[in-house]
Coordinates of C-alpha atoms and ligand atoms in Angstrom, one line a residue:
X1 CA -29.9 -31.7 -66.1
X2 CA -30.5 -33.8 -69.7
X3 CA -30.7 -31.4 -72.5
X4 CA -28.5 -28.8 -70.8
X5 CA -25.8 -31.0 -70.8
X6 CA -26.1 -31.9 -74.3
X7 CA -26.6 -28.7 -75.9
X8 CA -23.6 -27.3 -73.8
X9 CA -21.6 -29.5 -75.5
X10 CA -22.4 -28.9 -78.9
X11 CA -22.4 -25.0 -78.8
X12 CA -19.0 -25.5 -77.1
X13 CA -17.8 -25.2 -80.6
X14 CA -19.3 -22.4 -81.5
X15 CA -17.5 -20.0 -79.2
X16 CA -16.8 -19.6 -75.3
X17 CA -17.8 -21.7 -72.6
X18 CA -20.0 -18.8 -70.9
X19 CA -22.9 -19.5 -73.3
X20 CA -25.9 -20.2 -71.2
X21 CA -28.2 -22.4 -72.9
X22 CA -31.5 -21.8 -70.9
X23 CA -33.0 -25.2 -71.6
X24 CA -36.6 -26.0 -70.5
X25 CA -39.9 -27.9 -71.1
X26 CA -41.6 -27.5 -74.2
X27 CA -45.1 -27.9 -76.1
X28 CA -43.5 -28.6 -79.6
X29 CA -40.5 -30.9 -78.5
X30 CA -38.7 -32.2 -75.1
X31 CA -37.5 -28.7 -74.9
X32 CA -36.6 -25.6 -75.9
X33 CA -33.2 -23.7 -75.4
X34 CA -33.8 -20.2 -75.5
X35 CA -30.5 -18.8 -74.6
X36 CA -28.9 -18.3 -78.4
X37 CA -30.7 -15.5 -78.7
X38 CA -28.7 -13.7 -76.1
X39 CA -25.9 -14.8 -76.9
X40 CA -26.6 -13.6 -80.7
X41 CA -26.7 -10.1 -79.4
X42 CA -23.5 -9.9 -78.0
X43 CA -21.6 -11.7 -80.7
X44 CA -23.8 -9.5 -83.0
X45 CA -24.9 -11.8 -85.4
X46 CA -28.2 -12.9 -86.1
X47 CA -30.1 -15.0 -84.0
X48 CA -31.4 -17.2 -87.0
X49 CA -27.8 -18.0 -87.9
X50 CA -26.6 -18.6 -85.1
X51 CA -29.3 -21.0 -84.3
X52 CA -29.2 -22.5 -87.6
X53 CA -25.1 -23.1 -86.9
X54 CA -26.3 -24.6 -83.5
X55 CA -28.4 -27.0 -84.9
X56 CA -26.1 -28.3 -87.1
X57 CA -23.6 -29.1 -84.6
X58 CA -26.6 -30.6 -82.2
X59 CA -28.1 -33.1 -85.6
X60 CA -24.1 -34.9 -85.5
X61 CA -25.3 -35.5 -81.4
X62 CA -26.3 -38.8 -81.1
X63 CA -27.8 -38.1 -78.5
X64 CA -31.2 -36.1 -80.1
X65 CA -33.8 -37.2 -83.4
X66 CA -34.1 -33.9 -84.2
X67 CA -33.1 -30.0 -83.6
X68 CA -34.5 -27.5 -85.4
X69 CA -34.4 -23.6 -85.4
X70 CA -38.2 -22.2 -84.0
X71 CA -39.6 -18.5 -83.4
X72 CA -36.7 -16.0 -83.7
X73 CA -34.2 -18.4 -83.4
X74 CA -35.2 -21.2 -80.4
X75 CA -33.9 -24.1 -80.9
X76 CA -36.0 -26.9 -80.4
X77 CA -34.8 -30.5 -79.0
X78 CA -36.1 -33.9 -79.2
X79 CA -34.1 -36.4 -77.3
X80 CA -33.6 -40.0 -78.1
X81 CA -35.1 -42.8 -75.7
X82 CA -31.8 -44.0 -75.6
X83 CA -30.5 -40.5 -74.2
X84 CA -33.2 -40.6 -71.9
X85 CA -32.9 -44.7 -70.5
X86 CA -29.0 -43.4 -70.1
X87 CA -29.7 -40.8 -67.8
X88 CA -32.8 -42.6 -65.4
X89 CA -29.6 -45.0 -65.4
X90 CA -27.5 -42.9 -64.1
X91 CA -29.6 -41.6 -61.4
X92 CA -30.6 -44.8 -60.3
X93 CA -27.5 -45.7 -59.5
X94 CA -26.5 -42.9 -57.7
X95 CA -27.2 -42.8 -54.3
X96 CA -27.5 -38.6 -54.8
X97 CA -29.9 -39.2 -57.1
X98 CA -28.2 -37.1 -59.8
X99 CA -27.6 -34.3 -57.4
X100 CA -25.0 -31.7 -57.5
X101 CA -23.0 -30.2 -54.4
X102 CA -23.5 -26.0 -55.8
X103 CA -23.7 -25.3 -51.7
X104 CA -20.2 -26.9 -50.9
X105 CA -18.0 -24.3 -49.4
X106 CA -20.7 -21.8 -48.7
X107 CA -21.7 -21.0 -44.8
X108 CA -25.1 -20.1 -44.4
X109 CA -26.0 -18.8 -40.7
X110 CA -30.5 -19.6 -40.6
X111 CA -32.1 -17.8 -38.0
X112 CA -35.3 -19.6 -37.3
X113 CA -38.8 -20.8 -35.0
X114 CA -37.7 -17.9 -31.9
X115 CA -39.9 -18.1 -29.9
X116 CA -40.0 -16.4 -26.5
X117 CA -39.1 -17.3 -22.9
X118 CA -42.4 -17.7 -20.6
X119 CA -44.7 -17.7 -23.7
X120 CA -46.5 -20.3 -25.6
X121 CA -45.8 -21.1 -29.1
X122 CA -48.2 -20.6 -31.4
X123 CA -49.2 -20.6 -34.8
X124 CA -46.5 -17.6 -36.3
X125 CA -43.5 -20.1 -35.0
X126 CA -44.6 -22.7 -36.9
X127 CA -44.4 -21.0 -40.4
X128 CA -40.7 -20.1 -38.9
X129 CA -40.2 -23.3 -37.5
X130 CA -41.4 -25.5 -41.0
X131 CA -39.7 -23.3 -43.7
X132 CA -36.7 -23.0 -41.5
X133 CA -36.2 -26.8 -41.1
X134 CA -37.0 -26.3 -45.0
X135 CA -34.0 -24.8 -45.9
X136 CA -31.5 -26.0 -43.2
X137 CA -32.3 -30.1 -45.1
X138 CA -32.2 -28.2 -48.3
X139 CA -29.2 -26.2 -48.6
X140 CA -27.2 -29.0 -46.5
X141 CA -28.9 -31.9 -49.4
X142 CA -27.0 -29.7 -51.8
X143 CA -23.7 -29.8 -49.8
X144 CA -24.1 -26.5 -47.8
X145 CA -22.8 -25.9 -44.0
X146 CA -25.3 -24.6 -42.0
X147 CA -25.3 -22.9 -38.7
X148 CA -28.9 -22.7 -36.6
X149 CA -29.6 -19.7 -34.5
X150 CA -32.7 -19.6 -33.0
X151 CA -32.6 -16.5 -31.8
X152 CA -35.0 -16.7 -28.7
X153 CA -36.5 -14.3 -26.8
X154 CA -34.6 -14.6 -23.7
X155 CA -34.3 -10.5 -22.7
X156 CA -35.6 -7.7 -21.9
X157 CA -37.6 -5.8 -19.3
X158 CA -40.3 -8.5 -19.2
X159 CA -38.1 -10.8 -17.4
X160 CA -37.7 -7.8 -14.4
X161 CA -41.5 -8.5 -13.8
X162 CA -41.7 -11.8 -14.7
X163 CA -38.7 -12.5 -11.7
X164 CA -40.1 -10.1 -8.9
X165 CA -43.8 -11.8 -9.3
X166 CA -42.6 -15.1 -8.8
X167 CA -40.0 -14.4 -5.9
X168 CA -42.7 -12.4 -4.2
X169 CA -45.5 -15.3 -5.0
X170 CA -43.7 -18.5 -4.1
X171 CA -46.9 -20.3 -3.4
X172 CA -47.9 -20.0 -7.4
X173 CA -48.0 -23.4 -9.0
X174 CA -45.2 -21.8 -11.3
X175 CA -43.5 -20.4 -8.8
X176 CA -43.8 -22.8 -6.0
X177 CA -41.0 -25.8 -7.8
X178 CA -38.4 -25.6 -10.4
X179 CA -39.8 -28.0 -12.1
X180 CA -43.0 -25.3 -13.7
X181 CA -44.4 -26.2 -16.8
X182 CA -44.4 -23.9 -19.5
X183 CA -48.3 -22.9 -19.0
X184 CA -47.6 -22.3 -15.3
X185 CA -45.3 -19.7 -16.5
X186 CA -47.1 -18.3 -19.1
X187 CA -50.1 -18.0 -16.8
X188 CA -47.3 -16.2 -14.3
X189 CA -46.5 -14.1 -17.2
X190 CA -50.5 -12.8 -17.7
X191 CA -50.3 -12.4 -13.9
X192 CA -47.2 -10.3 -13.4
X193 CA -48.6 -8.2 -16.5
X194 CA -51.9 -7.3 -14.4
X195 CA -50.1 -6.3 -11.4
X196 CA -47.5 -4.8 -13.1
X197 CA -49.9 -1.9 -15.0
X198 CA -52.3 -2.1 -11.9
X199 CA -49.5 -1.5 -9.1
X200 CA -47.1 1.0 -9.5
X201 CA -45.2 -0.1 -6.6
X202 CA -44.5 -3.4 -8.3
X203 CA -44.1 -2.0 -10.7
X204 CA -40.7 -0.2 -9.7
X205 CA -39.7 -3.3 -7.7
X206 CA -40.0 -5.1 -11.4
X207 CA -37.7 -2.1 -12.6
X208 CA -35.2 -2.6 -10.1
X209 CA -35.4 -6.0 -10.9
X210 CA -34.2 -5.3 -14.4
X211 CA -31.1 -3.4 -13.2
X212 CA -30.1 -6.5 -11.1
X213 CA -30.7 -8.9 -13.8
X214 CA -28.6 -6.8 -16.1
X215 CA -25.9 -6.5 -13.0
X216 CA -25.6 -10.0 -12.9
X217 CA -27.2 -9.9 -9.2
X218 CA -26.5 -13.9 -8.1
X219 CA -30.6 -14.5 -7.2
X220 CA -31.4 -12.9 -10.3
X221 CA -29.9 -14.7 -12.5
X222 CA -31.1 -17.7 -11.1
X223 CA -34.2 -17.4 -11.1
X224 CA -33.8 -16.1 -14.8
X225 CA -31.9 -19.1 -15.6
X226 CA -34.5 -21.8 -14.2
X227 CA -37.3 -19.4 -16.5
X228 CA -34.5 -20.2 -19.8
X229 CA -34.5 -23.9 -19.2
X230 CA -38.4 -25.0 -18.7
X231 CA -39.1 -23.0 -21.6
X232 CA -36.4 -24.7 -23.3
X233 CA -36.9 -28.4 -22.1
X234 CA -40.5 -27.3 -23.4
X235 CA -39.1 -26.0 -26.7
X236 CA -37.4 -28.6 -27.5
X237 CA -40.4 -31.4 -26.6
X238 CA -42.2 -29.3 -29.5
X239 CA -39.1 -29.5 -32.1
X240 CA -39.0 -33.7 -31.4
X241 CA -43.0 -33.5 -32.4
X242 CA -42.3 -31.5 -34.8
X243 CA -39.9 -33.6 -35.9
X244 CA -37.2 -30.7 -36.5
X245 CA -33.7 -30.7 -36.1
X246 CA -33.4 -27.7 -33.6
X247 CA -31.5 -28.7 -30.2
X248 CA -30.7 -26.4 -27.6
X249 CA -27.3 -25.7 -28.6
X250 CA -28.7 -24.2 -31.4
X251 CA -30.5 -21.9 -29.4
X252 CA -28.7 -18.6 -28.9
X253 CA -31.2 -16.2 -28.0
X254 CA -31.1 -12.3 -27.2
X255 CA -29.2 -13.0 -23.8
X256 CA -26.0 -14.2 -25.6
X257 CA -25.3 -10.9 -27.6
X258 CA -25.8 -8.6 -24.3
X259 CA -22.6 -7.6 -23.6
X260 CA -21.7 -6.7 -27.1
X261 CA -24.3 -4.1 -27.0
X262 CA -22.3 -0.9 -26.0
X263 CA -19.3 -2.0 -28.0
X264 CA -22.4 -1.4 -31.1
X265 CA -23.5 1.5 -30.3
X266 CA -20.3 3.2 -29.4
X267 CA -18.5 1.6 -32.8
X268 CA -21.7 3.3 -35.0
X269 CA -21.5 6.5 -33.4
X270 CA -18.1 6.6 -33.2
X271 CA -18.1 6.2 -36.9
X272 CA -20.5 8.3 -37.5
X273 CA -23.1 5.5 -38.4
X274 CA -25.8 6.8 -36.0
X275 CA -26.3 10.1 -34.3
X276 CA -27.9 11.0 -31.1
X277 CA -31.8 12.1 -31.9
X278 CA -33.6 13.6 -28.4
X279 CA -31.1 11.4 -26.1
X280 CA -31.5 7.9 -28.4
X281 CA -29.2 6.3 -30.4
X282 CA -30.8 6.4 -34.2
X283 CA -29.7 5.7 -37.5
X284 CA -31.6 7.3 -39.9
X285 CA -32.2 6.6 -43.9
X286 CA -33.1 9.4 -46.5
X287 CA -35.4 6.7 -48.2
X288 CA -37.5 5.6 -45.0
X289 CA -39.6 7.5 -43.4
X290 CA -43.3 7.5 -41.7
X291 CA -46.8 9.0 -42.7
X292 CA -45.8 12.5 -41.4
X293 CA -42.7 12.5 -44.0
X294 CA -40.4 12.7 -41.5
X295 CA -37.4 10.0 -41.2
X296 CA -38.6 7.0 -39.3
X297 CA -35.0 5.5 -37.5
X298 CA -33.5 2.5 -36.2
X299 CA -33.2 3.3 -32.9
X300 CA -30.0 1.4 -31.7
X301 CA -30.0 3.0 -27.4
X302 CA -33.1 4.5 -26.2
X303 CA -33.0 7.5 -23.9
X304 CA -32.7 6.2 -20.9
X305 CA -29.5 4.3 -21.9
X306 CA -31.3 0.6 -22.6
X307 CA -31.0 -1.8 -25.3
X308 CA -33.7 -3.2 -27.2
X309 CA -34.6 -5.5 -30.2
X310 CA -32.3 -3.7 -32.8
X311 CA -29.3 -3.8 -31.5
X312 CA -29.4 -7.3 -30.6
X313 CA -29.7 -7.9 -34.1
X314 CA -27.3 -5.7 -34.8
X315 CA -24.8 -7.7 -32.8
X316 CA -26.3 -10.7 -34.5
X317 CA -25.1 -9.9 -37.5
X318 CA -22.0 -8.6 -36.5
X319 CA -20.9 -11.9 -34.8
X320 CA -22.8 -14.2 -37.9
X321 CA -20.1 -13.2 -40.4
X322 CA -17.0 -11.8 -38.2
X323 CA -17.2 -15.0 -35.7
X324 CA -19.0 -17.8 -37.7
X325 CA -17.8 -17.1 -41.4
X326 CA -21.0 -16.6 -43.0
X327 CA -21.4 -16.3 -46.9
X328 CA -25.3 -15.5 -46.3
X329 CA -27.8 -14.8 -43.3
X330 CA -30.9 -15.9 -43.8
X331 CA -34.0 -14.7 -41.2
X332 CA -37.2 -16.6 -41.3
X333 CA -39.0 -14.0 -39.8
X334 CA -42.9 -13.1 -40.3
X335 CA -43.3 -10.5 -43.1
X336 CA -44.5 -7.5 -40.8
X337 CA -40.8 -7.6 -39.6
X338 CA -39.3 -6.4 -43.2
X339 CA -38.6 -2.7 -42.4
X340 CA -36.9 -3.4 -39.1
X341 CA -34.6 -5.8 -41.4
X342 CA -34.5 -3.9 -44.1
X343 CA -32.6 -1.0 -41.8
X344 CA -30.9 -3.7 -39.4
X345 CA -28.8 -4.7 -43.0
X346 CA -28.3 -1.2 -44.4
X347 CA -27.4 -0.3 -41.1
X348 CA -24.7 -3.5 -40.5
X349 CA -23.4 -2.3 -44.6
X350 CA -22.7 1.2 -43.1
X351 CA -21.1 -0.4 -40.7
X352 CA -18.8 -2.5 -42.7
X353 CA -19.7 -5.7 -40.2
X354 CA -21.8 -7.2 -43.8
X355 CA -19.5 -6.8 -46.1
X356 CA -21.5 -6.5 -49.7
X357 CA -20.2 -10.4 -51.0
X358 CA -22.4 -11.7 -47.7
X359 CA -25.8 -11.8 -48.4
X360 CA -28.8 -11.0 -45.6
X361 CA -32.4 -12.4 -46.4
X362 CA -35.4 -11.5 -44.9
X363 CA -37.1 -15.0 -45.6
X364 CA -40.7 -13.2 -44.5
X365 CA -43.8 -14.9 -44.8
X366 CA -47.2 -14.0 -44.5
X367 CA -50.2 -14.6 -41.4
X368 CA -52.1 -17.5 -40.9
X369 CA -56.0 -17.2 -41.3
X370 CA -58.7 -18.6 -39.1
X371 CA -61.8 -19.8 -40.4
X372 CA -63.1 -16.2 -40.6
X373 CA -60.4 -14.4 -42.9
X374 CA -58.7 -13.2 -39.7
X375 CA -54.9 -13.7 -38.4
X376 CA -56.1 -17.3 -36.2
X377 CA -56.8 -16.9 -32.8
X378 CA -59.1 -19.1 -30.6
X379 CA -62.6 -18.6 -29.8
X380 CA -61.5 -16.6 -26.8
X381 CA -59.5 -14.4 -28.9
X382 CA -56.2 -15.4 -27.7
X383 CA -53.7 -17.0 -30.0
X384 CA -53.7 -20.6 -30.7
X385 CA -51.2 -22.7 -28.8
X386 CA -49.2 -24.8 -31.3
X387 CA -49.4 -27.8 -29.4
X388 CA -53.0 -27.6 -29.2
X389 CA -53.0 -27.2 -33.5
X390 CA -50.6 -30.5 -33.4
X391 CA -53.1 -32.8 -31.2
X392 CA -55.7 -31.8 -33.1
X393 CA -54.0 -32.8 -37.0
X394 CA -52.6 -36.2 -35.4
X395 CA -55.7 -36.9 -34.0
X396 CA -57.6 -36.2 -37.4
X397 CA -54.7 -38.0 -39.3
X398 CA -55.8 -40.7 -37.0
X399 CA -59.1 -41.4 -38.3
X400 CA -57.9 -40.7 -41.9
X401 CA -55.4 -43.8 -41.4
X402 CA -58.2 -45.8 -39.2
X403 CA -60.6 -45.8 -42.1
X404 CA -58.6 -46.8 -44.7
X405 CA -56.1 -49.5 -42.8
X406 CA -59.2 -50.6 -40.1
X407 CA -56.6 -53.5 -39.3
X408 CA -54.6 -51.1 -38.4
X409 CA -53.9 -50.0 -34.3
X410 CA -52.2 -49.6 -31.3
X411 CA -48.6 -48.4 -31.4
X412 CA -48.5 -48.5 -35.4
X413 CA -51.5 -46.8 -35.9
X414 CA -50.1 -44.0 -33.2
X415 CA -47.0 -44.0 -35.4
X416 CA -49.0 -43.6 -38.8
X417 CA -51.5 -41.1 -37.6
X418 CA -48.5 -39.0 -36.7
X419 CA -46.6 -39.3 -40.0
X420 CA -49.9 -38.2 -41.8
X421 CA -50.7 -35.5 -38.9
X422 CA -47.6 -33.5 -39.3
X423 CA -46.8 -33.9 -42.4
X424 CA -50.0 -32.8 -43.0
X425 CA -49.2 -29.4 -41.2
X426 CA -46.4 -29.0 -42.6
X427 CA -47.1 -29.7 -45.9
X428 CA -50.4 -27.0 -46.1
X429 CA -47.7 -24.2 -44.9
X430 CA -44.7 -25.4 -47.2
X431 CA -47.1 -25.7 -50.5
X432 CA -48.1 -22.4 -50.0
X433 CA -46.1 -18.9 -51.1
X434 CA -44.6 -18.4 -48.7
X435 CA -45.3 -14.5 -48.1
X436 CA -49.0 -15.7 -48.7
X437 CA -51.5 -15.4 -46.3
X438 CA -53.2 -18.5 -45.8
X439 CA -56.4 -20.1 -44.1
X440 CA -55.4 -22.9 -41.6
X441 CA -57.8 -25.6 -42.9
X442 CA -57.2 -29.1 -41.1
X443 CA -60.1 -31.0 -43.6
X444 CA -58.6 -29.6 -46.9
X445 CA -55.3 -30.7 -45.6
X446 CA -56.1 -34.2 -44.6
X447 CA -57.6 -34.3 -47.7
X448 CA -56.2 -37.2 -49.8
X449 CA -56.6 -36.0 -53.0
X450 CA -55.2 -32.3 -54.7
X451 CA -52.1 -31.0 -53.2
X452 CA -51.6 -32.0 -49.9
X453 CA -49.1 -33.7 -47.5
X454 CA -51.6 -37.2 -47.3
X455 CA -51.9 -37.5 -50.9
X456 CA -47.7 -37.3 -52.0
X457 CA -47.4 -40.0 -49.0
X458 CA -50.0 -42.2 -50.5
X459 CA -48.7 -41.7 -54.2
X460 CA -45.3 -42.5 -52.4
X461 CA -46.4 -45.6 -50.4
X462 CA -48.2 -47.2 -53.6
X463 CA -45.0 -46.7 -56.0
X464 CA -43.3 -48.6 -52.9
X465 CA -45.9 -51.6 -52.6
X466 CA -45.6 -52.3 -56.8
X467 CA -41.9 -52.4 -56.1
X468 CA -42.9 -55.2 -53.5
X469 CA -45.4 -57.1 -55.9
X470 CA -42.5 -57.2 -57.9
X471 CA -39.9 -58.4 -55.5
X472 CA -36.9 -59.6 -57.0
X473 CA -33.4 -58.3 -57.5
X474 CA -32.8 -54.5 -57.6
X475 CA -34.1 -53.3 -61.6
X476 CA -31.5 -53.0 -64.3
X477 CA -32.0 -50.3 -67.2
X478 CA -32.1 -51.7 -70.8
X479 CA -31.1 -48.8 -73.0
X480 CA -32.2 -49.6 -76.4
X481 CA -36.3 -50.4 -75.8
X482 CA -38.8 -48.1 -76.8
X483 CA -40.6 -46.0 -74.6
X484 CA -44.4 -44.4 -74.9
X485 CA -45.4 -41.3 -74.2
X486 CA -46.2 -40.8 -70.8
X487 CA -42.6 -42.6 -69.8
X488 CA -40.8 -39.9 -71.5
X489 CA -42.9 -37.6 -69.7
X490 CA -41.9 -39.4 -66.7
X491 CA -38.1 -39.4 -67.0
X492 CA -38.2 -35.6 -68.2
X493 CA -40.3 -34.8 -64.9
X494 CA -37.5 -36.8 -62.7
X495 CA -34.7 -34.8 -64.7
X496 CA -35.8 -31.9 -63.5
X497 CA -35.3 -32.9 -59.7
X498 CA -32.4 -31.2 -59.7
X499 CA -33.0 -28.2 -61.2
X500 CA -35.8 -27.7 -58.6
X501 CA -34.1 -27.8 -55.9
X502 CA -31.2 -25.6 -56.8
X503 CA -34.6 -23.2 -57.6
X504 CA -35.2 -23.6 -54.0
X505 CA -32.4 -22.5 -53.1
X506 CA -32.1 -19.1 -55.5
X507 CA -35.5 -18.0 -53.9
X508 CA -35.6 -19.6 -50.3
X509 CA -39.0 -21.3 -51.5
X510 CA -39.9 -24.4 -50.6
X511 CA -43.5 -24.1 -52.3
X512 CA -41.3 -24.9 -55.7
X513 CA -40.6 -28.3 -54.4
X514 CA -43.8 -29.2 -53.4
X515 CA -45.6 -28.1 -56.8
X516 CA -42.6 -30.6 -58.1
X517 CA -43.6 -33.2 -56.2
X518 CA -47.3 -33.1 -56.6
X519 CA -46.5 -32.8 -60.9
X520 CA -44.4 -35.9 -60.5
X521 CA -46.9 -37.7 -58.7
X522 CA -49.6 -37.0 -61.3
X523 CA -47.4 -37.5 -64.1
X524 CA -46.1 -41.3 -62.1
X525 CA -50.1 -42.2 -62.1
X526 CA -50.6 -41.3 -65.9
X527 CA -47.7 -43.1 -67.1
X528 CA -49.0 -46.4 -64.1
X529 CA -52.9 -45.7 -65.8
X530 CA -51.0 -46.4 -69.4
X531 CA -48.3 -48.7 -68.9
X532 CA -48.7 -52.1 -67.5
X533 CA -45.6 -52.7 -65.1
X534 CA -46.0 -56.2 -63.4
X535 CA -47.5 -57.6 -66.8
X536 CA -45.3 -56.2 -69.4
X537 CA -42.6 -58.3 -70.8
X538 CA -39.4 -58.9 -69.4
X539 CA -37.5 -55.7 -71.3
X540 CA -40.2 -53.3 -70.8
X541 CA -40.6 -54.7 -67.2
X542 CA -37.6 -53.8 -66.2
X543 CA -37.2 -50.6 -67.2
X544 CA -41.4 -49.6 -65.9
X545 CA -39.6 -50.6 -62.1
X546 CA -37.3 -48.9 -62.6
X547 CA -39.0 -45.6 -63.4
X548 CA -41.2 -46.6 -59.8
X549 CA -38.1 -47.0 -58.3
X550 CA -36.6 -43.7 -58.9
X551 CA -40.2 -42.3 -59.1
X552 CA -40.2 -43.6 -55.1
X553 CA -36.8 -42.6 -54.0
X554 CA -37.2 -39.1 -55.7
X555 CA -40.8 -38.5 -54.0
X556 CA -38.9 -40.0 -50.3
X557 CA -35.8 -37.7 -50.9
X558 CA -38.3 -35.0 -52.4
X559 CA -40.5 -35.4 -48.6
X560 CA -38.1 -35.8 -46.4
X561 CA -36.2 -32.5 -47.4
X562 CA -39.3 -30.9 -46.2
X563 CA -38.8 -32.5 -43.4
X564 CA -41.8 -35.0 -43.7
X565 CA -41.8 -38.8 -43.3
X566 CA -42.2 -41.1 -46.4
X567 CA -43.2 -44.6 -44.5
X568 CA -43.1 -47.1 -47.3
X569 CA -46.9 -47.7 -45.7
X570 CA -49.9 -45.6 -45.1
Ligands
LIG1 N1 -38.9 -13.4 -30.6 C1 -39.4 -12.6 -32.2 C2 -40.7 -12.5 -32.1 O1 -41.2 -13.9 -31.6 C3 -38.6 -13.1 -33.6 C4 -37.1 -13.1 -33.6 C5 -36.7 -12.9 -35.1 N2 -35.6 -12.9 -35.4 C6 -34.6 -11.8 -35.0 N3 -33.2 -12.3 -35.4 N4 -34.8 -10.6 -34.8 O2 -41.8 -12.0 -33.1

C-alpha cells in the first residue's frame, strides 16, 4: 500500500526492518501511522521523540507535503498529489491492479457445499457453497493453491433403507429407470423412511442391506452408484446455474474415507488418544462437558462397531494433511457444528495428524431466516428447495431489468436476469457478517440502492458507459496535474483493494470485500458529482478517465472474486 511503503522506507533508517508502521486512513490527514508507539516500547524510547525522528526523515521525502507528530506518538501523513497519481498510474497499467501474491506456496484444502445424496439442496447448502466459492476465488487470486473438497453425504445407514425400498418397489418413479430425477429420489427417501419407521420387518431388511453395502455386494453397490450418480448430476446442474466452480471431480464424499476408518480407530486406540467407554470408542476433553457436568465425548466407533460422521472427518483431516499437503484446512459449515469441529481438530492434533503448523478453521456461518424470523421453511414447514429460491430470484430480477430496459427481450433479457438474480442472492448472503443469521428478503436484495449486488452491478455498468462515451485510447495519467479532494479520496480507496483482500484471507470474512466495494462505489459517485469527466480540460480529462477505468476494473475484479458477474451494460 502506498503510504505503508513511504513510511517503511523512511523508518528503515531508524532501526530493524521488523517495524510495522500500522498505517490507516485518518480524519486529520490522509493517513496516520500508529506503529511508532509499539516500536518505542521495544526500543525503550519516548514515543514522541521517536515519532519526531521519523517525521524528520519523512519530511525530506518528496512524496509527502507534510508529516506531523500527533497525540502520544502517532504520525500524520499528508501525501503529495504526485504520489497519489503515481500510484494510480502503476495500478492502472498492471493487469493484476497491483494485487500481490502473498498466498504463493500455501496449499489450502477447503471443504464446502457438502449436500447430501438423494436429498434436495437447501438454503443451508447455499451459504456453504457461496461463501466457499468466494474464498476459493480470493485465495487463488492471491496466488494460493486451493484444493476443493465437496464432502458429500453419500454414505451411512440411510442408504440401506433407500436401496432396499427401491429394490422392493421397482415401479415407483425413482426406481423405474436409471434416469431418476432428484425430486423422485427425495420422494423415495421419504417413503423409505416411513416404511422403515412403520414396518419392523422392512427395517430389518434395510439393516441387512447396509451390511451388504459395506461388504461390497455387487448388486447393492450398483444400486448405490446409480443413486449417487443421479444426485451428482443434479448438484452439477445447480452449481452451473449458480456459476460456482465445483465439478464432479471435487466431490470426495464420506464414502471415500470408508476403507480408512478401521485404521483411524486402531491408531487412536493404540496411542491412547481414544478409549473404549460403554462399548464405544471415545475421545474425551476436559473442557467439553454436557449440561449434567459429564464430559461429552467424540464417538469414533459406535457400540455396534459402526463408524459415523466423526470418524470420517478424522480420516479426512489425516488425508488432507498427509496426502494433499494442506497448510490450512477450511470447513465452511453451519455454526451449529462448532462443537463437532472443535473435538475433531483437537483429536487430530493429539493424534499427530494435524501438526501445529497447519491451521484448521471452522469457517462457521449463521442461519438463513424466513420472514417470521425463524429458520427459513416453506409454509408447509418443509425446507426451501434451493432451486425454487433461485428460480424466484431470477424471475424478480427479470422484472427489475425489464423495467430499466424496456427494449431488452429474448436471450439478452434472460442472461441479464440471471446475472442480476443470482448475483443478488449471492451478494445478500456474502454481505452479511458470516456468523450472523439473516432474513431472506428478495425485495431488499434486488433493491437498486443500498448495499446490494444490483447496486454494484449498476455502478460498474455506469463507469463502463462513461468510458464508452469517451472513446479513444486507454487513458494516460499526467503526474503533474492538481487533484480535487474527491479525486484524492477515490485514489486512496482504490489503493485499499489489496489490503481488503488480505483482510478477507486473514478472517475468512467476504463481507469485508462487499463493504469495500460498496464504499468504493459511493466514493466514485461523490467524485463524479464534483468532477466533470468528459467536459474537463484535456489533462484533467485524462486523469479522470484513468480514475474511471481503475474504478471499473476494481469493481469488476471485486465482484468476480465474490462470484458475481459484472456485465458492461445492464
Ligand atoms: N453433509 C453435511 C450436512 O449437510 C455437512 C458436511 C460438512 N463437512 C464436513 N467435513 N463434516 O450437514
